[in-house]
Structure formats: C-alpha cells, structure tokens
CSV table of C-alpha atoms in Angstrom, one decimal:
chain,number,residue,atom,x,y,z
Y,5,MET,CA,-43.2,8.9,82.4
Y,6,GLU,CA,-43.8,10.4,78.9
Y,7,PRO,CA,-43.8,14.1,80.0
Y,8,ASN,CA,-40.5,13.7,81.8
Y,9,THR,CA,-38.9,11.9,78.9
Y,10,THR,CA,-40.0,14.7,76.6
Y,11,GLU,CA,-38.7,17.4,78.9
Y,12,ALA,CA,-35.4,15.6,79.2
Y,13,ARG,CA,-35.0,15.2,75.4
Y,14,ALA,CA,-35.9,18.9,75.0
Y,15,ALA,CA,-33.3,19.8,77.5
Y,16,GLU,CA,-30.5,17.8,75.8
Y,17,PRO,CA,-29.9,20.2,72.9
Y,18,LYS,CA,-29.6,23.1,75.3
Y,19,THR,CA,-26.8,21.3,77.2
Y,20,VAL,CA,-24.9,20.5,74.0
Y,21,SER,CA,-25.3,24.0,72.6
Y,22,CYS,CA,-23.7,25.4,75.8
Y,23,GLU,CA,-20.8,22.9,75.8
Y,24,ALA,CA,-20.0,23.2,72.1
Y,25,PRO,CA,-18.7,26.8,72.1
Y,26,ALA,CA,-16.7,26.1,75.2
Y,27,ALA,CA,-15.1,23.1,73.6
Y,28,SER,CA,-14.4,25.0,70.5
Y,29,ALA,CA,-12.9,27.9,72.4
Y,30,GLN,CA,-10.6,25.4,74.3
Y,31,ALA,CA,-9.6,23.8,71.1
Y,32,GLY,CA,-8.7,27.2,69.7
Y,33,LYS,CA,-6.6,28.0,72.8
Y,34,ASN,CA,-4.8,24.7,72.5
Y,35,ALA,CA,-4.0,25.3,68.8
Y,36,ALA,CA,-2.8,28.8,69.5
Y,37,ALA,CA,-0.6,27.4,72.3
Y,38,ARG,CA,0.9,24.8,70.0
Y,39,ARG,CA,1.6,27.5,67.3
Y,40,ALA,CA,3.2,29.7,69.9
Y,41,GLY,CA,5.4,26.8,71.1
Y,42,ARG,CA,6.4,26.0,67.5
Y,43,THR,CA,7.3,29.7,66.9
Y,44,ARG,CA,9.4,29.8,70.0
Y,45,GLY,CA,11.1,26.6,69.1
Y,46,THR,CA,11.9,27.8,65.6
Y,47,ALA,CA,13.2,31.1,66.9
Y,48,ILE,CA,15.5,29.4,69.4
Y,49,ALA,CA,16.7,27.0,66.6
Y,50,MET,CA,17.4,29.9,64.3
Y,51,LEU,CA,19.2,31.9,66.9
Y,52,LEU,CA,21.4,28.9,67.8
Y,53,ALA,CA,22.2,28.3,64.1
Y,54,LEU,CA,23.0,32.0,63.8
Y,55,LEU,CA,25.4,31.9,66.7
Y,56,ALA,CA,26.9,28.6,65.7
Y,57,PHE,CA,27.7,29.6,62.1
Y,58,SER,CA,29.0,33.0,63.3
Y,59,ALA,CA,31.4,31.3,65.7
Y,60,ALA,CA,32.4,28.8,63.0
Y,61,TYR,CA,33.2,31.7,60.6
Y,62,ILE,CA,35.2,33.5,63.2
Y,63,PHE,CA,37.3,30.5,64.0
Y,64,TRP,CA,37.3,28.7,60.6
Y,65,GLY,CA,37.0,31.5,58.1
Y,66,ARG,CA,38.9,31.8,54.8
Y,67,ASP,CA,42.2,31.5,56.7
Y,68,ARG,CA,42.2,29.5,59.9
Y,69,LEU,CA,43.8,31.2,62.8
Y,70,PRO,CA,45.0,29.9,66.2
Y,71,ALA,CA,42.1,29.6,68.5
Y,72,GLY,CA,44.1,31.1,71.4
Y,73,GLU,CA,44.9,34.2,69.4
Y,74,ILE,CA,41.2,34.6,68.4
Y,75,LEU,CA,40.2,34.4,72.1
Y,76,GLN,CA,42.8,37.0,73.0
Y,77,VAL,CA,41.4,39.4,70.4
Y,78,LEU,CA,37.8,38.8,71.5
Y,79,SER,CA,38.8,39.5,75.1
Y,80,GLY,CA,40.2,42.9,74.0
Y,81,GLN,CA,43.9,42.2,73.5
Y,82,GLN,CA,45.9,43.3,70.5
Y,83,VAL,CA,47.4,40.5,68.4
Y,84,PRO,CA,49.3,41.6,65.3
Y,85,GLY,CA,47.5,40.4,62.2
Y,86,THR,CA,44.8,38.4,64.0
Y,87,SER,CA,43.3,41.6,65.4
Y,88,PHE,CA,42.9,43.1,62.0
Y,89,ILE,CA,41.4,39.9,60.5
Y,90,ILE,CA,38.9,39.5,63.3
Y,91,MET,CA,38.0,43.0,64.1
Y,92,ASP,CA,38.2,44.7,60.7
Y,93,ASP,CA,37.1,41.8,58.4
Y,94,ARG,CA,35.2,38.9,59.9
Y,95,LEU,CA,33.1,40.7,62.6
Y,96,PRO,CA,32.0,43.5,60.2
Y,97,ARG,CA,31.1,40.9,57.7
Y,98,LEU,CA,28.9,39.1,60.2
Y,99,ALA,CA,27.3,42.3,61.4
Y,100,VAL,CA,26.5,43.6,58.0
Y,101,GLY,CA,25.3,40.1,56.8
Y,102,ALA,CA,23.0,39.6,59.7
Y,103,LEU,CA,21.5,43.0,59.5
Y,104,ALA,CA,21.1,42.8,55.7
Y,105,GLY,CA,19.5,39.4,56.0
Y,106,ALA,CA,17.1,40.6,58.8
Y,107,GLY,CA,16.0,43.6,56.7
Y,108,LEU,CA,15.4,41.5,53.6
Y,109,GLY,CA,13.6,38.8,55.5
Y,110,ILE,CA,11.2,41.4,57.1
Y,111,SER,CA,10.7,43.1,53.7
Y,112,GLY,CA,9.7,40.0,51.9
Y,113,ALA,CA,7.5,38.7,54.7
Y,114,LEU,CA,5.6,42.0,54.8
Y,115,PHE,CA,4.8,41.8,51.1
Y,116,GLN,CA,3.9,38.1,51.3
Y,117,ARG,CA,1.6,38.5,54.3
Y,118,TRP,CA,-0.1,41.5,52.9
Y,119,LEU,CA,-0.7,40.1,49.4
Y,120,GLY,CA,-1.2,36.5,50.6
Y,121,ASN,CA,1.2,35.2,48.0
Y,122,PRO,CA,4.6,33.5,48.6
Y,123,LEU,CA,5.8,35.0,45.3
Y,124,ALA,CA,5.3,38.6,46.4
Y,125,SER,CA,8.9,39.5,47.5
Y,126,PRO,CA,10.9,42.6,46.6
Y,127,ASP,CA,13.3,40.6,44.3
Y,128,VAL,CA,10.3,39.1,42.4
Y,129,ILE,CA,8.1,42.2,42.0
Y,130,GLY,CA,10.8,44.5,40.7
Y,131,VAL,CA,11.8,46.6,43.7
Y,132,GLY,CA,15.1,44.9,43.9
Y,133,TYR,CA,15.7,45.6,40.3
Y,134,GLY,CA,14.9,49.3,41.0
Y,135,SER,CA,17.6,49.5,43.6
Y,136,SER,CA,20.1,47.6,41.4
Y,137,ALA,CA,19.4,49.7,38.3
Y,138,ALA,CA,19.8,52.9,40.2
Y,139,ALA,CA,23.1,51.8,41.7
Y,140,VAL,CA,24.5,50.6,38.4
Y,141,LEU,CA,23.4,53.9,36.8
Y,142,ALA,CA,25.2,55.8,39.5
Y,143,MET,CA,28.4,53.7,39.2
Y,144,LEU,CA,28.6,53.5,35.4
Y,145,VAL,CA,27.2,56.8,34.2
Y,146,LEU,CA,27.8,59.2,37.0
Y,147,GLY,CA,31.0,57.5,38.3
Y,148,TYR,CA,29.9,57.3,41.9
Y,149,THR,CA,31.5,54.5,43.9
Y,150,ASP,CA,31.0,55.8,47.4
Y,151,TRP,CA,28.0,56.4,49.6
Y,152,ARG,CA,26.3,58.3,46.8
Y,153,ALA,CA,25.8,55.0,44.9
Y,154,ASN,CA,24.1,53.7,48.1
Y,155,VAL,CA,21.8,56.7,48.2
Y,156,PHE,CA,20.9,56.2,44.5
Y,157,SER,CA,20.1,52.5,45.2
Y,158,LEU,CA,17.8,53.3,48.1
Y,159,ALA,CA,16.1,56.1,46.0
Y,160,GLY,CA,15.7,53.7,43.0
Y,161,GLY,CA,13.9,51.1,45.1
Y,162,LEU,CA,11.5,53.6,46.6
Y,163,LEU,CA,10.8,55.2,43.2
Y,164,VAL,CA,10.1,51.9,41.5
Y,165,ALA,CA,7.9,50.8,44.4
Y,166,ALA,CA,5.9,54.0,44.0
Y,167,VAL,CA,5.5,53.5,40.3
Y,168,ILE,CA,4.4,49.8,40.7
Y,169,TYR,CA,1.9,50.8,43.5
Y,170,TRP,CA,0.5,53.6,41.3
Y,171,LEU,CA,0.0,51.2,38.4
Y,172,SER,CA,-1.7,48.6,40.6
Y,173,ALA,CA,-3.7,50.6,43.2
Y,174,SER,CA,-6.8,51.3,41.2
Y,175,GLY,CA,-9.6,48.8,41.0
Y,176,LYS,CA,-9.8,45.4,42.7
Y,177,ARG,CA,-7.3,42.6,43.1
Y,178,THR,CA,-4.5,45.1,44.0
Y,179,GLY,CA,-2.2,42.2,45.0
Y,180,SER,CA,-2.3,40.4,41.7
Y,181,ARG,CA,-2.0,43.7,39.8
Y,182,LEU,CA,1.0,44.7,41.9
Y,183,ILE,CA,2.8,41.5,41.2
Y,184,LEU,CA,2.2,41.7,37.5
Y,185,ALA,CA,3.2,45.3,37.3
Y,186,GLY,CA,6.3,44.5,39.3
Y,187,LEU,CA,7.3,41.7,37.0
Y,188,ALA,CA,6.9,44.0,33.9
Y,189,ILE,CA,8.9,46.8,35.5
Y,190,GLY,CA,11.5,44.3,36.7
Y,191,ALA,CA,12.0,42.9,33.2
Y,192,MET,CA,12.5,46.4,31.8
Y,193,LEU,CA,15.0,47.4,34.5
Y,194,GLN,CA,16.9,44.1,34.0
Y,195,ALA,CA,17.2,45.0,30.3
Y,196,LEU,CA,18.5,48.5,31.3
Y,197,ILE,CA,21.1,47.0,33.6
Y,198,GLN,CA,22.3,44.7,30.8
Y,199,TYR,CA,22.5,47.6,28.4
Y,200,LEU,CA,24.5,49.8,30.9
Y,201,LEU,CA,26.9,46.9,31.5
Y,202,SER,CA,27.4,46.3,27.8
Y,203,ARG,CA,28.3,50.0,27.2
Y,204,ALA,CA,30.6,50.5,30.1
Y,205,GLU,CA,34.4,50.1,30.3
Y,206,ILE,CA,35.6,46.7,31.3
Y,207,ASN,CA,36.9,47.7,34.7
Y,208,ALA,CA,33.8,49.7,35.6
Y,209,ALA,CA,31.5,46.9,34.3
Y,210,ALA,CA,33.4,44.4,36.4
Y,211,ASP,CA,33.0,46.5,39.6
Y,212,ALA,CA,29.3,46.9,38.9
Y,213,PHE,CA,28.9,43.2,38.1
Y,214,ARG,CA,30.5,42.2,41.4
Y,215,TRP,CA,28.1,44.5,43.2
Y,216,LEU,CA,25.2,42.9,41.4
Y,217,THR,CA,26.2,39.4,42.6
Y,218,GLY,CA,25.6,40.5,46.2
Y,219,SER,CA,28.6,40.5,48.5
Y,220,ILE,CA,29.6,41.4,52.1
Y,221,ALA,CA,33.3,41.0,51.5
Y,222,SER,CA,34.1,44.7,51.8
Y,223,SER,CA,31.9,45.3,54.9
Y,224,THR,CA,33.0,47.9,57.4
Y,225,TRP,CA,31.9,49.0,60.8
Y,226,GLU,CA,30.7,52.2,59.3
Y,227,GLN,CA,28.4,50.3,56.9
Y,228,ALA,CA,27.2,48.1,59.8
Y,229,SER,CA,26.4,51.3,61.9
Y,230,ILE,CA,24.5,53.0,59.1
Y,231,LEU,CA,22.5,49.8,58.3
Y,232,GLY,CA,21.8,49.1,61.9
Y,233,LEU,CA,20.7,52.7,62.6
Y,234,GLY,CA,18.4,52.8,59.5
Y,235,LEU,CA,16.8,49.4,60.2
Y,236,GLY,CA,16.6,50.0,63.9
Y,237,VAL,CA,14.7,53.3,63.5
Y,238,LEU,CA,12.3,51.6,61.1
Y,239,SER,CA,11.8,48.6,63.3
Y,240,ALA,CA,11.3,50.7,66.5
Y,241,PHE,CA,9.0,53.4,65.2
Y,242,VAL,CA,7.3,52.2,62.0
Y,243,LEU,CA,7.2,48.4,62.1
Y,244,PRO,CA,4.9,48.1,65.3
Y,245,LEU,CA,2.3,50.4,63.7
Y,246,VAL,CA,2.4,48.5,60.4
Y,247,LEU,CA,2.0,45.2,62.1
Y,248,ARG,CA,-1.1,46.4,63.9
Y,249,GLN,CA,-2.5,47.7,60.6
Y,250,LEU,CA,-1.5,44.6,58.7
Y,251,LYS,CA,-3.8,42.5,60.9
Y,252,LEU,CA,-6.7,44.7,59.9
Y,253,LEU,CA,-5.7,44.7,56.2
Y,254,GLU,CA,-5.7,40.9,56.2
Y,255,LEU,CA,-9.4,41.0,57.1
Y,256,GLY,CA,-10.2,42.7,53.8
Y,257,ASP,CA,-10.5,46.4,52.8
Y,258,ASP,CA,-14.2,46.7,53.6
Y,259,THR,CA,-13.8,45.2,57.0
Y,260,ALA,CA,-10.7,47.2,57.8
Y,261,ALA,CA,-12.4,50.4,56.8
Y,262,ALA,CA,-15.4,49.5,58.9
Y,263,LEU,CA,-13.1,49.1,61.9
Y,264,GLY,CA,-11.8,52.7,61.4
Y,265,LEU,CA,-8.6,52.0,59.4
Y,266,ASN,CA,-7.6,54.4,56.6
Y,267,VAL,CA,-6.9,51.6,54.1
Y,268,SER,CA,-5.1,53.7,51.5
Y,269,ARG,CA,-2.8,55.3,54.0
Y,270,ALA,CA,-2.1,52.0,55.7
Y,271,ARG,CA,-1.2,50.5,52.3
Y,272,VAL,CA,1.2,53.3,51.5
Y,273,LEU,CA,2.9,53.0,54.8
Y,274,LEU,CA,3.2,49.3,54.5
Y,275,VAL,CA,4.7,49.5,51.0
Y,276,PHE,CA,7.1,52.2,52.2
Y,277,LEU,CA,8.3,50.1,55.1
Y,278,ALA,CA,8.7,46.9,53.1
Y,279,VAL,CA,10.6,48.7,50.4
Y,280,ALA,CA,12.9,50.6,52.8
Y,281,MET,CA,13.7,47.4,54.8
Y,282,GLY,CA,14.8,45.7,51.6
Y,283,ALA,CA,16.4,48.7,49.8
Y,284,LEU,CA,18.6,49.7,52.7
Y,285,PRO,CA,20.5,46.3,52.7
Y,286,ILE,CA,20.6,46.2,48.9
Y,287,ALA,CA,22.2,49.6,48.9
Y,288,VAL,CA,25.0,48.3,51.1
Y,289,THR,CA,25.5,44.7,50.0
Y,290,GLY,CA,24.0,44.5,46.6
Y,291,PRO,CA,21.1,42.2,45.9
Y,292,LEU,CA,21.4,39.0,48.0
Y,293,ALA,CA,19.4,36.5,45.9
Y,294,PHE,CA,16.4,34.7,47.4
Y,295,ILE,CA,16.8,35.9,51.0
Y,296,ALA,CA,13.6,38.1,51.0
Y,297,PHE,CA,11.8,35.5,49.0
Y,298,LEU,CA,12.6,32.5,51.2
Y,299,ALA,CA,12.7,33.8,54.8
Y,300,GLY,CA,8.9,34.0,55.2
Y,301,PRO,CA,7.9,30.7,53.6
Y,302,ILE,CA,10.7,28.8,55.5
Y,303,THR,CA,9.3,30.1,58.8
Y,304,ALA,CA,5.8,29.3,57.8
Y,305,ALA,CA,6.8,25.7,57.0
Y,306,LEU,CA,8.8,25.3,60.2
Y,307,THR,CA,6.0,26.7,62.4
Y,308,ARG,CA,3.2,25.1,60.4
Y,309,GLY,CA,1.3,28.4,60.4
Y,310,GLY,CA,1.3,31.8,58.8
Y,311,ILE,CA,4.3,34.0,58.1
Y,312,ASN,CA,5.7,35.6,61.3
Y,313,ILE,CA,7.3,38.9,60.4
Y,314,LEU,CA,9.9,39.1,63.2
Y,315,LEU,CA,10.8,35.4,62.9
Y,316,ALA,CA,11.3,36.0,59.1
Y,317,GLY,CA,13.8,38.7,60.0
Y,318,LEU,CA,15.7,36.3,62.2
Y,319,THR,CA,15.6,33.6,59.5
Y,320,GLY,CA,16.9,36.0,56.9
Y,321,ALA,CA,19.8,36.9,59.2
Y,322,THR,CA,20.6,33.2,59.7
Y,323,LEU,CA,20.4,32.4,56.0
Y,324,VAL,CA,23.0,35.1,55.2
Y,325,VAL,CA,25.4,34.1,58.0
Y,326,VAL,CA,25.2,30.5,56.9
Y,327,ALA,CA,25.7,31.4,53.3
Y,328,ASN,CA,28.7,33.5,54.3
Y,329,PHE,CA,30.4,30.5,56.0
Y,330,PHE,CA,29.9,28.3,53.0
Y,331,ALA,CA,31.1,31.1,50.6
Y,332,ALA,CA,34.4,31.2,52.5
Y,333,ASN,CA,34.9,27.5,52.9
Y,334,LEU,CA,33.1,25.7,50.1
Y,335,PHE,CA,36.0,25.8,47.7
Y,336,ALA,CA,39.6,25.7,48.8
Y,337,ASP,CA,41.0,28.1,46.1
Y,338,ILE,CA,38.4,30.8,45.9
Y,339,SER,CA,36.1,32.8,48.2
Y,340,LEU,CA,32.7,33.3,46.6
Y,341,PRO,CA,30.4,36.2,47.0
Y,342,VAL,CA,27.5,35.5,49.4
Y,343,GLY,CA,25.0,36.2,46.6
Y,344,VAL,CA,26.3,33.3,44.6
Y,345,ILE,CA,25.7,30.9,47.5
Y,346,THR,CA,22.2,32.2,48.2
Y,347,GLY,CA,21.3,32.1,44.5
Y,348,ALA,CA,22.6,28.6,44.0
Y,349,PHE,CA,21.0,27.1,47.1
Y,350,GLY,CA,17.9,29.3,46.9
Y,351,ALA,CA,16.8,27.9,43.5
Y,352,PRO,CA,15.8,24.5,44.9
Y,353,PHE,CA,13.9,26.2,47.7
Y,354,LEU,CA,12.1,28.3,45.1
Y,355,ILE,CA,10.9,25.1,43.4
Y,356,TRP,CA,9.8,23.8,46.8
Y,357,VAL,CA,7.9,27.0,47.6
Y,358,LEU,CA,6.1,26.9,44.2
Y,359,VAL,CA,5.1,23.2,44.7
Y,360,ARG,CA,4.0,23.9,48.3
Y,361,ALA,CA,2.0,27.0,47.2
Y,362,ASN,CA,0.4,25.0,44.4
Y,363,SER,CA,-0.6,22.1,46.7
Y,364,THR,CA,-2.1,24.5,49.3
Y,365,GLY,CA,-3.7,26.9,46.8
Y,366,ASN,CA,-1.7,29.9,47.9
Y,367,GLY,CA,0.1,30.6,44.7
Y,368,GLY,CA,-2.4,32.8,43.0
C-alpha cells in the first residue's frame, strides 16, 4: 500500500539517526580502549627496559665484578671493594640518572603538550641554556663548586623562563612567540657560556666543560635524595593540578576561560612546573642532551597517540639508564659522560622527529 510505504520510508531516517550516535560512541570507546592498551604496553616495555639495563649496569659496569659478590652486597652483606663500587658508585648513578631522566622527560612533555609543538622542549627554547649559563657563571666567576652552583643553575633556569614568558605572553600565538624568544635568548646565553670558558683558567674551564657535557659519574646518595625530594614534591602536589588545567588549556584560551579557568595563572603555573622539573636535574647532572626533547615524541610514536606526561617521565628515565650502560661499556679504554651518548644517539632521533612533525603537520 502506498501510505504504508511512505510511512515506512519516513521512519527509516529516524532509525538511522538513533543508531549512528550509538555506533559512533562505541567506536570512540573502542579507540580509547586501544589507546589505553598501547599506553599500558609501552609503560610495561619501558619499565622492563629500565630494570634490565639497570641490572646489566650493576653486573657489567665499567669493571666487571663476580656475580656472587654482587648478590652478597645486594643482600646486605659487606664485601671489601665490591660494596663500595655497588653501593657508593653504581647504585647512586642509577638513582640520579633515572630521577634526572624522569624530570627532564616530564619537563619536555609539558611544554610540547601545551604548545602543540615537538620542538618545544627546555633545551630548545633556551631554559636549559639559562641553567647552564648560571652554573658556569657560578663556577668560573664566583668560584662555587658545591651546592651553591646547583642553586645558581636552578635559579638561572627559572629566571630565563620568566624572561622568555614575559617576552612572548602578550598578543596571540603565544606558543610560537615563546619558541622564537627562547631560541634568541638561548643563542645569547650560549655565546655567554663560550665567552666565560674562553676567559677562564684551563683547569676551571675543564671542570665547567665536563659539567656542560652532562654526567652522572660523580653521583651520590645525597644528590639522589635532594633530586628525589624536589621532584617528588612537585609531582605529588603541583603536577596533578597542572595536568587538569592542561586539558582545559588544550581546548583554547577562550574555551578554557569560559569553563572557569584563570588562563594566565594556569600558564604561569605550568611554565614554573615545566622549568623546575627540568632545571632540578640540570643543576645536579648538567644538561643531558635530547632527553627532554625526545621522551615525549617517542612515547607518542609508540602509543600512536598524544604525548602522555607520566609515560614521558618513565621514558626519560629509561633513556638515561640505557645511555649510562653504553657510556660505561661502548669503548674499552674510556668511560664516556652520559651526555655524550645522549647527544650522539639523540641527533638521528631529532631528524626523525622533524620529519615526522613535517609529515603530520605538527611542526609549526
């Protein structure tokens, strides 16, 4: 019958319109579940790699020790010579390296997520140079070689970040302006570092240069405790708040403000946390090249999603521990600073990130 046919045809769009949102919602849930699964898998893989290379360094570090003696030391017994090497050298190195890598990874990921640009990491936008220049100034001009040089390094990173943010905060396209301002400030600070090195005495310049390469060779339990306390306080009390605000900032300033967020205050807190998470490790180890830059993009590639801040911290810790193992064992006659390894192996990854950003349109 014609009326029935017309009614049936009129009813068909209503049925489709009801089913389409349900199918779309289910597809979204499935995609989210797959992303969560990839994130868990990547986290487990990174944790296993971290543990494996930590164990490899303990047993096959610069000088190989009898496995039985190492196990005795780890069980709490005292073995002359071996106890010192394990408890006062290798384990502090691993602790400081993992903590420094985690801080740098989180620092870089925060900048990259906020600005939506894989190039926005502390060592690219000048914050790392601020910490380095302040530390070199303290060592070569003021003669500080103790904790005061670390304080100068932390203060330098925060000061440079404040200047860069002030230069870029007005007007639109804050992210692009911040990167450009950071590159300009970083170039000036790099020139300052070179000038200070050229004017210093040879021994003092050599000490400063070794610090600038980034090293965990002189790590102590005291440094690990200070670094762990500082990063732990920031991670426990500030990071959760910043992560909640970051989700709103990623929606755009107007939307975030409409949802009740004080955008200016949220930006300042985010920049402070990102800088502090990167400046604290730099103050202890010196600048470890490419860790802050690579941790986030590596996790994004492995999970095939956005940058996960906490996973970037785990990835940064793993990268430093892996680099430490190769620094000790890559050459038979010398032990390299970790920063040399991260710089050498990080350069190809930098090219990969640039190519990937160009192909996906995230580089600008």
